[in-house]
Structure formats: structure tokens, C-alpha cells
Amino acid sequence: MVASVRNGRTGNLPAESNAFIGRRSELAEISALLGTARLVTLTGPGGVGKSRLALRAAHTVRASFPGGVWLVELSDLKNPELLTNTLAEATRLTEQTLRPLLEALCEHLDDGPLLLVLDTCEHVLDECARVAQELLAHVPELRVLATSRQPLGVAGEHLLSVTPLPLGERADAVALFAARAAAAVPSFTLTDTNRTDVAAVCARLDGIPLALELAAVRLRGFPLDRLLEGLDSRFDLLVSPARPRLARHQTLRTAIGWSHELCTPLERLLWARLSVFAGGWDVEAAEFVCHGGPLDAEEILALLASLTEKSIVTREGDGVAGRYRMLDTVRTFGAEWLAGLGEQDTVRDRHRDYFRWIARQGQAEWLGPGQRMWAERLSVEHANLRVALEECLAAPEPETALELAGTLWYFWFACGFAEEGRGHLERALRRAHDGGPEHALATWAHRLVTVVPDDVDAAESVSAAYVWVAEERQLPVPALPLTGASLAVRGESARSALLYGSSAQGPGGGGGAEFFQLLTLALQAYLLAGQGAFERCAAVAERLRADCAKRGELWMRAWGDFFVALAGIGLGRPDDALVCAREALAAKWRVHDRLGVAAVADLLVAAEASRGEPERAALLLGAGTRLWHAAGLPQLGDTGTTVFRREYARHLRKALGEDVFAEAVCEGRELSPEAALRLALDGVLDEPGL
């Protein structure tokens, strides 16, 4: 029997970037609350350290949550309607279903004790409250740890107010300042000589962690005594006789404002313009969006380095792949400055146009050797794409929204964001009149992302609507391979053959047209396999693989591997089939196609069974349940749902006996998606971390 394995769903917590200082009592209280309370919300003003405390607490308690600890960062989310999509993305649920996504998310998270960390809820508070309430009602073993400037207001919510760090020469505020100062200036050491001045700096900043960290960086240009003098003179301007001490939000704002004053005029201008980004940016994006007027594109890299030195922005990654981010409080200050300059609309338009260009570049190169790079790049830029789409949808002309949402067809369809893509496309189509290339593109893209296994009728309806539009407007009329494929999945091969055609064109040609040509070959292979014509299936699949190889394309090439493997099983060549199926599985995982991963995993069940490895096949049958669950279609992972899984379950049960079969399937079902992938690729049961 295969050795027992652990679930391995550890979650997505990032490593902590620096040492955590203090907060022992708060950490103990959070741990205790999460043992009994379903929802714990850390409240407090901006900059007080709620997010950092929540991350440390999540790391501290992760062993208590075998279902995983999942961080959902909400500061970059602008549209509350996309909260559930953001949760699905963070918890690795692929949006390949037309069921309500929240319903699918509840099923996805209902997998043992699990902690969800909702960070920065205040700007989407009502939707956070609604979704948290639904999740808690339908996922019994779920705990939620939220951070917000105000309570969510959900029944059963337990509040913990996060206050500034304690002050005093031996207190946590001094320890934090000293640690960050030593990181900024390695020669700095906290001594009995300078301890009093450090404590005075901390008192001047009310012990607010973000203010302390910004001030510590100032030691690169000021000795400690000058830093204290600067704080005194800067803050005294805001002290009134009626209020001898500054309110905490004034303290933080003043600390950020002082950092702003110490920047050069060009650094301030770049800071303001960078505030339009969501989820970070790279140098190319900053140069395109932020140049203009006195700010040349060639200066931006050096200015970014200077802002990084001042801790206004943070850098992640190395070399050309490096990205920059800005803390939410700092970005808000920059956005207010940008509005004051009167540049808000201009810079937002540049941001929108840059990401329209990125979408077009991705479409043009999708069927090429850069496909994996584009899948990863657009996933990284997801928050910025959402902002650009919202700008397009708010514009008076509907064409830009149609064009951007339609151009991203490959991202919605192939990278696991079908549900979100449908939402954007439907909003864009509702605003537009029929006609024009943008409308045709958006309608075609909507049809593409509507064809998912659990709503074929809707796909047929959209397909018929597109044919009518195309004929009325004299636009290219594609064949209907997607609808045909979905019908074939349901066993309706006769109807799928009637809908199938030999000419496949996407609106406007280009990437869409090439994609449909490849998709036509994939459907031919599928139908031939369904008819038992395995030699012809293999020939068509080999042609598909060759056409993809010419382009360096990965996503559709994997379906060619899939059908070659399927034909190999039918022709009695299971060893060859296993090799091809593993190649397909690795490729599908690389481009984040979890639906494809689940489908290929089912094929591996057949390959292993045909090779005389029934126990391993049963383990993979159970693992497939987990992979279908991760793809957002848990019903397709049920051994009794599809003909394929039902028949293989019957075959393997007979070969192994009921007890051994049930134990193997149960073991496979307990694997994480990553561990299931390892098993399928090389037979090694291991922890995640691919």
C-alpha cells in the first residue's frame, strides 16, 4: 500500500520580510480568540500595524489549521463586486463555473479547519461583511481574521483594537525604531548614550509603527539629534493650545508629509503619479504611465531607486523582473497630491492605455513561445487590469471597454478567470450598441468563456446569438467547436458533429483566428476518439502538436499531448500514453490551467490502470477529486458523476477489492493539488512547493 500522506494545504502566507517586534500580549489574545471565535477583526487607524500583526498571528497559529491559512490582500481592490473573485484567486479556486462563485467558494473552503485573513477591509466594508457572513454560515470549520479601520458589523464578530506601540526607553517602540534604523544604517547601534533621543523620537511619533519606520530611514541623511530637531520643528506647527497632543492620524499624516517635503520636486511628482497603480508596477509601466512634463522617462529608474531608499516604495524581485509597491497609506497621500496637481485624469488615462497595450501584446504573442510568460505576467498585473477595465467601463465611449475585455479572451479562458471575464464582458456589452469590430470581438470572447462543462445550454444560446450578429453585420462567422466540444462531453456526439465545421475564424483574425484553427483540430481529435477511431485521432492530434510546436505554443499543445495519450490508451500503448499525459499535465500546470490539469489527471488514471497499476490508478482517481475541486467543478470529481470516473471506479474496485480501493481513493483525495501533481508526474508523494 502507498504510504499515508498529509493533506499539505498550507495556504499562501508570504514570508515575513523583517523581524517582528513586540505585541506579545496582542498575539496571545488573537491566538486565544481564534480558538473560540469565528470572526476576529483587528481595528485601528492607518499605519498602526494591523496588517503586520495579522500576518504574524497567522504564522503563529497556522499549525492549528490543517485546511490552510490563506491571506487575501484587499488594498488594491477597487470594485467591491470583485471581492469574491479576489477570494477565489487567493485561495486557488479556478473560476470555471457558471454557478454562483460564492457557492463554489464555500465548497472549496469546506475542507477542515481553515483560516482566512482578510487584510484591509475598510474600503469594501459592506461587501466584506456580506461575504464573510455567507462563508461563516456555510463553512463550519472556517475562521476569519480581518483587519479594518472599522468593524465589519457581522454577528458574532470579536474586536481587538490595535494601538500604537508602548513608549519609554525600554519599550517596544524604541526596539522597533532601533531595528529599522540598523537595517537602514548598518553602523547604527542603540546605546545608553542615544537611547533617550530614540525614545524622544518615538514619543514625538506617538509610537505609530509606520511613522517610526519612515523616520528610521531618515537616519541615512540626518544624525539622530538632527532628526529629532526636524521632528520637533515640523510637528510644532500643528500643535494648538486646545490640543496639546496630536491626534494619531495627524501624527502619521505629518510623518508622511515630512518624508514628502524631504523628497526632491521630481520625486514628489513621481510619487503622486505612481499612486494610480494597483498591485505594484515594473519599470516599463512606470516609465510609460508617469513620464511627461518635467519628468523624462529616462529619469524614472533613478528616481524609483531614490524613493526606495527613502522607503516610500518597496522593491520586490531582482533585475528586470523586479516590481515596486507602495503602502496603502503612502499611496493615498500620493493620490491626494496628484488630485491637487490636476493630473488625475491624465495619468489614469495613461495607465488605462498602457494596460490596453499590454493586453494587445499578450493576445498577439499568446500562441507563441512567450505563452507561459504572458500567463504569469497578466496574473501579476491582474489588479492593474481591473483598474484599467473600470476606467474603460466608466468612459462615455463603450468601444474601449469592449475592446479591452474582448482582447483579454485568452486570459479569461485559458488562465482560469472565466467567471470574472464574463462579468466584465457582460457589463461592456450592456453599454454598447450592436455592430463594429469591438462588439464582435467582445461577443466572441463572451461566447468563449461561457462554454464551461456545467452550462452548455447557455453556451449554445450565446453561440446562436453570435451567429445572428455576425450574419447581420457581415462579420466572419466561426464554426462552433466550443459548443460542439461541450456537447460531446455530455455524450451528444451527433449534435456536436452537426455544429462542427472545418473553418474556424475568430473576429478580426489574428490570435483569435489562429486559436480557433488549433481548437478545431482539438475537437476533431476529441470526436474521433469518441468514435473509437484512435489511429485517426492520433494523426489529428499529432498535427495539432506540430502546428503548436511551430509557434512555440504551450496551452493548446498540451491538448495535443492529451489526445495522443488518449489514442495511445485506445491502441494498447499505455507506456507511451503515460509519457504524453505527463507532458500535458506539466504544461497545463505551468500556464495555470487548472481545468486542464484535472482533465489530464483523469486520463492518467486510465493510463496507469492500462499499465497494470490499479492501486496507483485508484490513488490518482482520488487525487483527481481534489484537482476538480480546485478547478471549481467539484461535481466532476465525484466518482459517480461522469461515465469515465464511474467506469474506472467500478474497474479498479473489482481489481483491488473494496477495502484497498477505498483506502487508496481516500489517500488521493487527501492530497493537496500540488502534492497530487507531484504524484501524477513522477510517482513521488511530497509536500507542495512546486
XYZ file of C-alpha atoms in Angstrom:
690
model
C 0.000 0.000 0.000
C 1.242 3.528 -0.740
C 2.442 5.372 2.361
C -0.032 7.603 4.134
C 0.244 11.309 3.338
C -0.823 14.577 4.898
C -3.162 16.982 3.178
C -0.451 19.613 2.793
C -2.807 22.554 2.157
C -0.607 25.049 3.966
C -2.059 28.154 2.336
C -0.360 31.151 0.781
C 1.198 33.141 3.632
C 4.225 35.112 2.442
C 7.458 35.011 4.389
C 7.890 37.854 6.842
C 10.269 40.406 5.360
C 11.844 41.520 8.639
C 11.825 40.770 12.350
C 8.556 41.242 14.180
C 8.946 43.451 17.253
C 6.749 43.377 20.358
C 2.968 42.807 20.515
C 3.275 39.667 22.667
C 0.027 40.288 24.531
C -1.900 41.030 21.324
C -0.568 37.866 19.661
C -1.602 35.784 22.656
C -5.054 37.344 22.655
C -5.552 36.751 18.913
C -4.494 33.102 19.272
C -6.942 32.634 22.132
C -9.784 34.345 20.268
C -9.265 32.236 17.129
C -9.696 29.160 19.286
C -13.277 30.115 20.093
C -14.449 32.954 17.832
C -15.380 32.524 14.160
C -14.578 36.134 13.185
C -11.882 38.317 14.749
C -11.349 41.853 13.431
C -8.270 43.927 14.221
C -9.265 47.584 14.157
C -7.227 50.779 14.371
C -6.022 53.762 12.333
C -3.824 53.522 9.256
C -0.162 52.819 9.940
C -0.719 51.346 13.396
C 0.418 47.875 12.287
C -2.805 45.897 11.810
C -1.653 44.069 8.674
C 1.748 43.178 10.095
C 0.191 41.931 13.317
C -2.356 39.829 11.399
C 0.411 38.235 9.305
C 2.487 37.402 12.396
C -0.593 35.999 14.146
C -1.436 33.886 11.094
C 2.064 32.406 11.065
C 1.786 31.742 14.788
C -1.470 29.754 14.567
C -1.018 28.026 11.204
C -0.411 24.612 12.767
C -3.968 24.732 14.124
C -5.432 24.976 10.609
C -4.624 21.879 8.526
C -7.024 23.161 5.852
C -4.632 26.049 5.245
C -4.109 29.677 6.200
C -4.953 31.971 3.293
C -4.098 35.663 3.062
C -6.399 37.826 0.920
C -4.962 41.309 0.394
C -7.731 43.762 -0.441
C -5.959 47.128 -0.537
C -5.703 47.003 -4.353
C -9.341 46.023 -4.884
C -11.326 48.956 -6.270
C -14.608 47.278 -7.246
C -16.417 45.590 -4.323
C -18.262 43.338 -6.792
C -14.968 41.537 -7.446
C -14.376 40.624 -3.800
C -15.477 37.012 -4.280
C -13.262 36.725 -7.364
C -10.341 38.021 -5.317
C -11.045 35.433 -2.622
C -11.216 32.681 -5.236
C -7.920 33.759 -6.763
C -6.136 33.978 -3.401
C -7.366 30.524 -2.322
C -6.577 28.991 -5.738
C -10.102 28.325 -6.883
C -10.317 28.444 -10.662
C -13.350 30.364 -11.927
C -14.533 27.796 -14.462
C -18.175 27.568 -13.479
C -21.404 29.421 -14.087
C -22.676 28.542 -10.622
C -22.645 31.480 -8.196
C -18.960 31.865 -7.383
C -19.642 32.324 -3.686
C -21.364 28.928 -3.635
C -18.333 27.343 -5.298
C -16.051 29.148 -2.849
C -17.970 27.762 0.125
C -17.470 24.220 -1.196
C -13.819 24.926 -1.921
C -13.102 26.133 1.616
C -15.124 23.411 3.353
C -12.124 21.167 3.874
C -11.252 21.030 7.545
C -10.127 23.790 9.927
C -9.114 26.757 7.793
C -8.170 30.395 8.483
C -8.949 33.204 6.037
C -7.102 36.500 6.614
C -8.963 39.429 5.024
C -6.498 42.316 5.059
C -7.597 45.975 4.636
C -11.388 45.720 4.502
C -12.473 49.297 5.199
C -12.896 50.475 1.585
C -15.057 47.451 0.675
C -16.599 47.064 4.118
C -20.206 46.232 3.215
C -19.228 43.541 0.730
C -16.661 42.105 3.150
C -19.359 41.866 5.801
C -21.805 40.172 3.417
C -19.295 37.655 2.062
C -17.810 36.884 5.488
C -21.300 36.240 6.849
C -22.094 33.857 3.973
C -18.821 31.980 4.305
C -19.136 31.596 8.057
C -22.707 30.358 7.692
C -21.819 27.676 5.133
C -18.267 26.623 6.095
C -18.472 25.266 9.668
C -14.729 24.940 10.319
C -13.782 28.338 8.897
C -12.228 31.102 10.974
C -11.796 34.658 9.638
C -9.173 37.149 10.827
C -9.852 40.606 9.339
C -8.077 43.951 9.501
C -10.080 47.148 9.073
C -10.219 50.729 10.271
C -13.747 49.983 11.453
C -15.666 46.825 12.431
C -17.359 44.675 9.802
C -20.546 44.666 11.867
C -21.222 40.940 11.468
C -22.993 38.998 14.206
C -20.500 37.193 16.413
C -17.605 39.473 15.451
C -14.902 39.842 18.120
C -12.956 43.111 18.010
C -9.378 43.753 19.031
C -8.256 47.390 18.907
C -4.645 47.705 17.757
C -2.991 50.655 19.472
C 0.432 52.247 18.911
C 3.466 50.599 20.449
C 4.220 51.313 24.116
C 6.587 54.239 24.731
C 9.557 54.519 27.063
C 13.287 53.936 26.845
C 12.897 50.147 27.244
C 9.609 49.794 25.380
C 8.633 48.178 22.065
C 8.537 51.458 20.122
C 12.245 52.028 20.823
C 13.060 48.419 19.905
C 11.240 48.767 16.569
C 12.899 52.080 15.701
C 16.331 50.688 16.595
C 15.824 47.571 14.474
C 14.686 49.526 11.420
C 17.416 52.131 11.912
C 20.076 49.405 11.976
C 18.618 47.973 8.755
C 18.789 51.415 7.100
C 22.181 52.408 8.535
C 24.198 49.291 9.491
C 26.509 51.349 11.726
C 23.609 52.405 13.971
C 23.504 50.812 17.421
C 21.166 51.535 20.274
C 23.288 52.579 23.271
C 22.783 54.096 26.682
C 24.016 57.360 25.160
C 21.438 57.627 22.352
C 18.566 55.746 23.970
C 16.980 58.910 25.392
C 16.943 60.630 21.984
C 15.493 57.491 20.338
C 12.757 57.388 22.978
C 12.041 61.069 22.309
C 11.686 60.386 18.559
C 9.290 57.548 19.316
C 7.256 59.734 21.668
C 7.109 62.507 19.061
C 5.655 59.931 16.626
C 3.194 58.522 19.190
C 4.639 55.029 18.789
C 2.938 54.544 15.406
C 4.897 51.780 13.600
C 4.693 53.192 10.066
C 5.770 56.645 11.260
C 8.673 55.066 13.175
C 9.818 53.112 10.124
C 9.704 56.202 7.887
C 11.649 58.206 10.465
C 14.281 55.460 10.896
C 15.136 55.647 7.198
C 15.815 59.389 7.620
C 18.986 58.466 9.555
C 20.616 57.878 6.194
C 20.729 61.654 5.760
C 20.434 63.024 9.306
C 22.228 62.249 12.556
C 19.872 61.332 15.353
C 19.917 64.732 17.048
C 19.109 66.498 13.754
C 16.297 64.029 13.118
C 14.774 64.860 16.490
C 15.110 68.595 15.833
C 13.425 68.197 12.464
C 10.536 66.327 14.012
C 10.151 68.955 16.732
C 10.012 71.857 14.298
C 7.778 70.024 11.852
C 5.258 68.877 14.462
C 5.168 72.074 16.488
C 3.499 73.759 13.504
C 0.428 71.587 14.052
C 0.123 71.857 17.824
C -2.741 74.081 19.002
C -3.365 75.308 22.558
C -6.659 73.412 22.566
C -4.941 70.142 21.573
C -1.558 69.802 23.251
C -1.019 66.383 21.651
C -1.602 65.488 18.035
C -4.298 63.025 17.126
C -2.758 59.789 15.868
C -3.937 60.176 12.299
C -2.445 63.695 12.253
C 0.821 62.286 13.567
C 1.053 59.713 10.778
C -0.003 62.187 8.124
C 2.571 64.657 9.354
C 5.288 61.968 9.334
C 4.422 61.059 5.742
C 4.211 64.750 4.842
C 7.661 65.339 6.318
C 9.045 62.495 4.183
C 7.307 64.151 1.236
C 8.974 67.501 1.967
C 12.383 65.846 2.072
C 11.875 64.496 -1.457
C 13.016 66.467 -4.497
C 10.285 68.013 -6.697
C 10.680 65.241 -9.289
C 10.486 62.548 -6.608
C 7.262 64.096 -5.306
C 5.818 64.219 -8.807
C 6.690 60.553 -9.426
C 5.230 59.583 -6.032
C 1.938 61.245 -6.978
C 1.764 59.643 -10.405
C 2.661 56.169 -9.109
C -0.460 56.279 -6.930
C -2.618 55.234 -9.923
C -1.130 51.720 -9.901
C -2.790 48.824 -8.081
C -0.873 45.735 -7.024
C 2.520 47.138 -7.997
C 4.341 48.005 -11.199
C 7.588 47.428 -13.067
C 9.992 49.976 -14.529
C 8.488 49.844 -18.034
C 4.998 50.583 -16.701
C 6.283 53.450 -14.543
C 8.142 54.966 -17.493
C 5.080 54.849 -19.744
C 2.483 55.999 -17.226
C 4.487 58.544 -15.220
C 6.585 60.402 -17.780
C 5.640 63.826 -19.062
C 6.259 67.491 -18.354
C 9.407 67.919 -16.304
C 9.683 64.172 -15.730
C 11.565 62.346 -18.506
C 11.153 58.609 -18.890
C 14.932 58.169 -18.695
C 14.959 59.638 -15.165
C 12.332 57.355 -13.689
C 14.567 54.370 -12.871
C 16.924 56.547 -10.823
C 14.011 58.277 -9.117
C 12.466 54.901 -8.231
C 15.769 53.882 -6.665
C 15.760 57.105 -4.633
C 12.148 56.592 -3.459
C 13.071 53.031 -2.494
C 15.977 54.351 -0.444
C 13.529 56.640 1.337
C 11.104 53.719 1.950
C 8.349 55.480 0.011
C 8.164 52.455 -2.287
C 9.406 48.913 -1.759
C 11.086 46.727 -4.345
C 10.385 43.019 -4.833
C 12.483 40.732 -7.012
C 15.753 41.300 -8.858
C 16.851 42.612 -12.242
C 14.337 43.446 -14.957
C 11.749 41.247 -13.243
C 11.747 43.492 -10.188
C 8.490 45.124 -9.172
C 7.677 48.024 -6.914
C 4.843 48.559 -4.455
C 3.589 51.340 -2.232
C 1.919 51.018 1.149
C -1.761 51.903 1.068
C -1.410 54.890 3.402
C 1.522 56.271 1.411
C -0.326 55.713 -1.876
C -3.377 57.594 -0.557
C -1.159 60.576 0.259
C 0.226 60.467 -3.293
C -3.265 60.227 -4.801
C -4.352 63.336 -2.911
C -1.267 65.165 -4.155
C -1.997 64.035 -7.730
C -5.554 65.369 -7.489
C -4.184 68.665 -6.177
C -1.902 68.892 -9.201
C -4.896 68.437 -11.503
C -3.246 65.470 -13.241
C -5.549 62.710 -12.034
C -7.446 62.156 -15.292
C -4.357 62.413 -17.490
C -2.324 59.853 -15.539
C -5.271 57.483 -15.167
C -5.765 57.599 -18.945
C -2.105 56.734 -19.464
C -2.461 53.834 -17.029
C -5.536 52.585 -18.899
C -3.815 52.888 -22.288
C -0.689 51.115 -21.098
C -2.632 48.077 -19.933
C -4.717 48.080 -23.115
C -1.404 47.844 -24.943
C -0.236 45.040 -22.623
C -3.464 43.129 -23.341
C -2.965 43.506 -27.106
C 0.671 42.405 -26.890
C -0.364 39.361 -24.888
C -3.015 38.455 -27.435
C -0.561 38.808 -30.336
C 2.037 36.593 -28.637
C -0.264 34.148 -26.840
C 0.155 31.384 -29.402
C 3.937 31.553 -29.248
C 6.950 30.721 -27.106
C 6.117 33.525 -24.690
C 2.807 31.990 -23.653
C 3.886 30.960 -20.172
C 5.482 34.369 -19.615
C 2.237 36.097 -20.632
C 0.138 33.867 -18.374
C 2.339 34.785 -15.437
C 2.647 38.458 -16.384
C -1.082 39.018 -16.675
C -1.675 37.181 -13.410
C 0.783 39.554 -11.730
C -0.917 42.564 -13.379
C -4.425 41.375 -12.570
C -5.159 44.266 -10.183
C -3.954 46.830 -12.728
C -6.036 45.204 -15.472
C -9.098 45.505 -13.251
C -8.411 49.221 -12.718
C -7.978 49.727 -16.470
C -11.239 47.887 -17.163
C -13.090 50.039 -14.638
C -11.712 53.167 -16.317
C -12.873 51.855 -19.701
C -16.312 50.985 -18.360
C -16.647 54.479 -16.881
C -15.690 56.184 -20.156
C -18.525 57.682 -22.258
C -17.449 55.691 -25.315
C -18.262 51.966 -24.894
C -15.760 50.796 -27.513
C -12.701 50.866 -25.237
C -14.348 48.578 -22.679
C -15.493 46.197 -25.406
C -12.030 46.153 -26.919
C -10.086 45.584 -23.670
C -12.457 42.975 -22.210
C -12.584 41.187 -25.565
C -8.832 41.337 -26.174
C -8.271 39.564 -22.853
C -10.169 36.458 -24.069
C -7.038 34.325 -23.646
C -6.598 35.469 -20.027
C -10.224 34.797 -19.099
C -10.408 31.466 -20.968
C -7.003 29.846 -20.561
C -5.770 31.193 -17.223
C -8.765 30.362 -15.055
C -10.691 33.652 -14.818
C -13.755 32.791 -16.886
C -16.278 33.951 -14.274
C -14.670 37.370 -13.885
C -14.243 37.722 -17.647
C -17.926 37.017 -18.192
C -18.799 39.762 -15.728
C -16.639 42.369 -17.446
C -17.815 41.337 -20.912
C -21.487 41.422 -19.938
C -21.110 44.901 -18.435
C -19.350 46.128 -21.570
C -21.921 44.557 -23.917
C -24.846 46.045 -21.963
C -23.468 49.535 -22.542
C -22.856 49.124 -26.263
C -24.916 49.074 -29.424
C -24.611 46.167 -31.832
C -22.088 46.426 -34.609
C -18.437 47.238 -35.082
C -15.325 45.107 -34.652
C -15.102 45.772 -30.906
C -18.637 44.481 -30.349
C -17.940 41.377 -32.436
C -14.734 40.714 -30.512
C -16.456 41.077 -27.130
C -19.366 38.856 -28.201
C -16.950 36.205 -29.434
C -14.947 36.384 -26.198
C -18.128 36.129 -24.124
C -19.153 33.053 -26.026
C -15.714 31.550 -25.479
C -15.717 31.983 -21.701
C -19.353 30.922 -21.382
C -18.663 27.405 -22.637
C -17.904 25.521 -19.438
C -18.946 21.979 -18.560
C -21.795 22.917 -16.243
C -23.768 25.265 -18.500
C -23.714 24.055 -22.080
C -27.214 25.355 -22.846
C -26.112 28.912 -22.071
C -23.146 28.401 -24.378
C -25.399 27.274 -27.218
C -27.593 30.317 -26.705
C -24.623 32.695 -26.830
C -23.234 30.908 -29.872
C -26.530 31.239 -31.736
C -26.687 34.921 -30.823
C -23.198 35.458 -32.199
C -24.011 33.754 -35.493
C -27.032 36.050 -35.871
C -24.940 39.139 -35.106
C -22.204 38.049 -37.490
C -24.630 37.402 -40.338
C -26.467 40.691 -39.768
C -23.223 42.692 -39.728
C -21.472 40.643 -42.403
C -18.712 39.660 -39.982
C -16.689 36.425 -40.035
C -18.810 33.519 -38.850
C -16.679 30.996 -36.952
C -17.518 27.352 -36.713
C -18.798 26.276 -33.316
C -16.160 23.926 -31.984
C -16.521 25.001 -28.375
C -20.212 24.277 -28.231
C -19.527 21.062 -30.087
C -16.897 20.038 -27.565
C -19.200 20.723 -24.653
C -21.964 18.690 -26.235
C -19.514 15.893 -26.820
C -18.559 15.998 -23.135
C -22.221 15.294 -22.362
C -22.199 12.418 -24.821
C -24.211 14.256 -27.509
C -21.778 13.466 -30.303
C -24.436 13.638 -33.045
C -25.408 17.210 -32.150
C -21.769 18.185 -31.770
C -20.988 16.816 -35.228
C -23.805 18.905 -36.722
C -22.422 22.041 -35.079
C -18.866 21.268 -36.060
C -17.356 22.913 -39.128
C -13.984 22.924 -40.830
C -13.340 26.677 -40.971
C -12.648 28.412 -37.692
C -12.096 32.142 -37.553
C -12.133 34.444 -34.582
C -13.361 38.005 -35.177
C -10.707 40.136 -36.801
C -8.350 37.236 -37.499
C -5.017 37.363 -35.699
C -4.552 35.452 -32.454
C -8.220 34.592 -32.176
C -8.290 33.105 -35.666
C -5.172 31.023 -35.083
C -6.505 29.881 -31.742
C -9.733 28.670 -33.316
C -7.836 26.824 -36.045
C -5.977 24.909 -33.348
C -9.168 24.408 -31.381
C -10.799 22.900 -34.446
C -8.071 20.248 -34.602
C -8.528 19.541 -30.894
C -12.240 18.990 -31.402
C -11.625 16.711 -34.378
C -9.342 14.596 -32.206
C -11.954 14.538 -29.435
C -14.756 13.393 -31.718
C -12.599 10.749 -33.389
C -11.604 9.354 -30.002
C -15.265 9.271 -29.001
C -15.987 7.208 -32.109
C -13.144 4.796 -31.307
C -11.141 5.906 -34.379
C -7.891 6.030 -32.416
C -5.475 5.902 -35.365
C -7.172 8.916 -36.966
C -7.405 10.633 -33.574
C -3.648 10.217 -33.103
C -2.947 11.585 -36.587
C -5.033 14.719 -35.996
C -3.516 15.195 -32.521
C -0.009 14.894 -33.965
C -0.906 17.599 -36.489
C -2.136 19.776 -33.621
C 1.118 19.206 -31.737
C 3.166 20.043 -34.831
C 1.232 23.268 -35.503
C 1.697 24.307 -31.870
C 5.389 23.401 -31.938
C 5.918 25.727 -34.915
C 4.585 28.579 -32.827
C 6.198 27.512 -29.562
C 2.668 27.369 -28.119
C 2.116 25.521 -24.834
C -1.553 25.652 -23.781
C -3.099 24.046 -26.880
C -0.057 21.814 -27.425
C -0.946 20.195 -24.102
C -4.342 19.220 -25.533
C -2.475 17.644 -28.449
C -0.472 15.616 -25.934
C -3.733 14.740 -24.186
C -5.330 13.303 -27.321
C -2.172 11.445 -28.370
C -2.217 9.859 -24.909
C -5.917 9.087 -25.193
C -5.345 7.418 -28.549
C -2.372 5.512 -27.109
C -4.595 4.001 -24.425
C -7.159 3.037 -27.034
C -4.465 1.438 -29.201
C -2.964 -0.542 -26.319
C 0.172 1.574 -25.847
C -0.210 2.703 -22.214
C 3.505 3.403 -21.603
C 3.605 5.894 -24.484
C 0.290 7.304 -23.296
C 1.701 7.876 -19.816
C 4.619 9.930 -21.180
C 2.340 12.161 -23.268
C -0.184 12.601 -20.478
C 2.540 13.716 -18.081
C 3.805 16.230 -20.626
C 0.266 17.600 -20.955
C -0.135 17.783 -17.188
C 3.111 19.718 -16.650
C 2.231 22.196 -19.399
C -1.287 22.800 -18.105
C 0.063 23.497 -14.626
C 2.657 25.962 -15.980
C 0.012 28.130 -17.626
C -2.340 27.950 -14.602
C -4.998 25.918 -16.465
C -6.431 24.008 -13.503
C -9.389 22.740 -15.505
C -6.939 21.168 -17.960
C -4.891 19.748 -15.091
C -7.955 17.971 -13.699
C -8.909 16.560 -17.102
C -5.396 15.237 -17.760
C -5.233 13.703 -14.279
C -8.296 11.635 -15.136
C -6.506 10.413 -18.257
C -3.567 9.305 -16.109
C -5.975 7.075 -14.179
C -6.691 5.239 -17.418
C -3.000 5.075 -18.345
C -1.937 3.596 -15.019
C -4.813 1.131 -14.984
C -3.892 0.012 -18.518
C -0.280 -0.469 -17.414
C -1.378 -2.876 -14.690
C -1.024 -0.408 -11.813
C -4.526 -0.452 -10.312
C -3.505 0.745 -6.840
C -1.717 3.771 -8.263
C -4.652 4.410 -10.595
C -7.034 4.392 -7.614
C -4.798 6.856 -5.762
C -4.887 9.148 -8.821
C -8.653 8.738 -9.037
C -8.894 10.161 -5.529
C -6.364 12.893 -6.319
C -8.492 13.877 -9.292
C -11.299 14.717 -6.884
C -9.037 17.346 -5.309
C -7.973 18.709 -8.708
C -11.572 19.046 -9.948
C -12.362 20.769 -6.666
C -9.502 23.255 -7.240
C -10.835 23.864 -10.753
C -14.180 24.991 -9.323
C -16.075 21.940 -10.577
C -16.156 19.553 -7.614
C -19.096 17.659 -9.074
C -16.850 16.386 -11.888
C -14.553 14.848 -9.291
C -17.293 12.600 -7.928
C -16.653 9.030 -8.996
C -20.339 8.645 -9.766
C -20.817 11.825 -11.824
C -19.173 11.121 -15.175
C -19.179 7.930 -17.196
C -15.378 7.916 -17.191
C -14.896 8.115 -13.436
C -17.820 5.803 -12.726
C -16.485 3.077 -15.029
C -12.907 3.313 -13.762
C -14.097 3.223 -10.177
C -16.005 0.001 -10.979
C -12.978 -1.496 -12.762
C -10.497 -0.614 -10.009
C -12.821 -1.721 -7.223
C -13.027 -5.140 -8.886
C -9.249 -5.339 -9.380
C -8.278 -4.253 -5.844
C -11.154 -5.234 -3.670
C -13.406 -2.782 -1.892
C -11.178 -2.074 1.134
C -7.913 -1.441 -0.741
C -9.711 0.609 -3.400
C -11.473 2.782 -0.816
C -8.257 3.362 1.130
C -6.313 4.398 -1.992
C -9.033 6.769 -3.189
C -9.254 8.301 0.284
C -5.478 8.847 0.365
C -5.561 10.510 -3.024
C -8.459 12.712 -2.006
C -6.462 13.989 0.994
C -3.617 15.275 -1.196
C -3.242 18.975 -1.900
C -3.412 19.937 -5.604
C 0.371 20.420 -5.595
C 1.021 17.037 -3.977
C -1.430 15.397 -6.402
C 0.529 16.944 -9.263
C 3.800 15.547 -7.920
C 2.262 12.105 -7.669
C 0.881 12.255 -11.197
C 4.155 13.468 -12.719
C 6.690 11.175 -11.117
C 5.098 8.974 -8.502
C 6.659 10.755 -5.521
C 4.361 11.757 -2.680
C 5.683 15.067 -1.418
C 4.697 18.332 0.135
C 3.647 21.303 -2.024
C 6.053 23.938 -3.205
C 6.447 23.302 -6.933
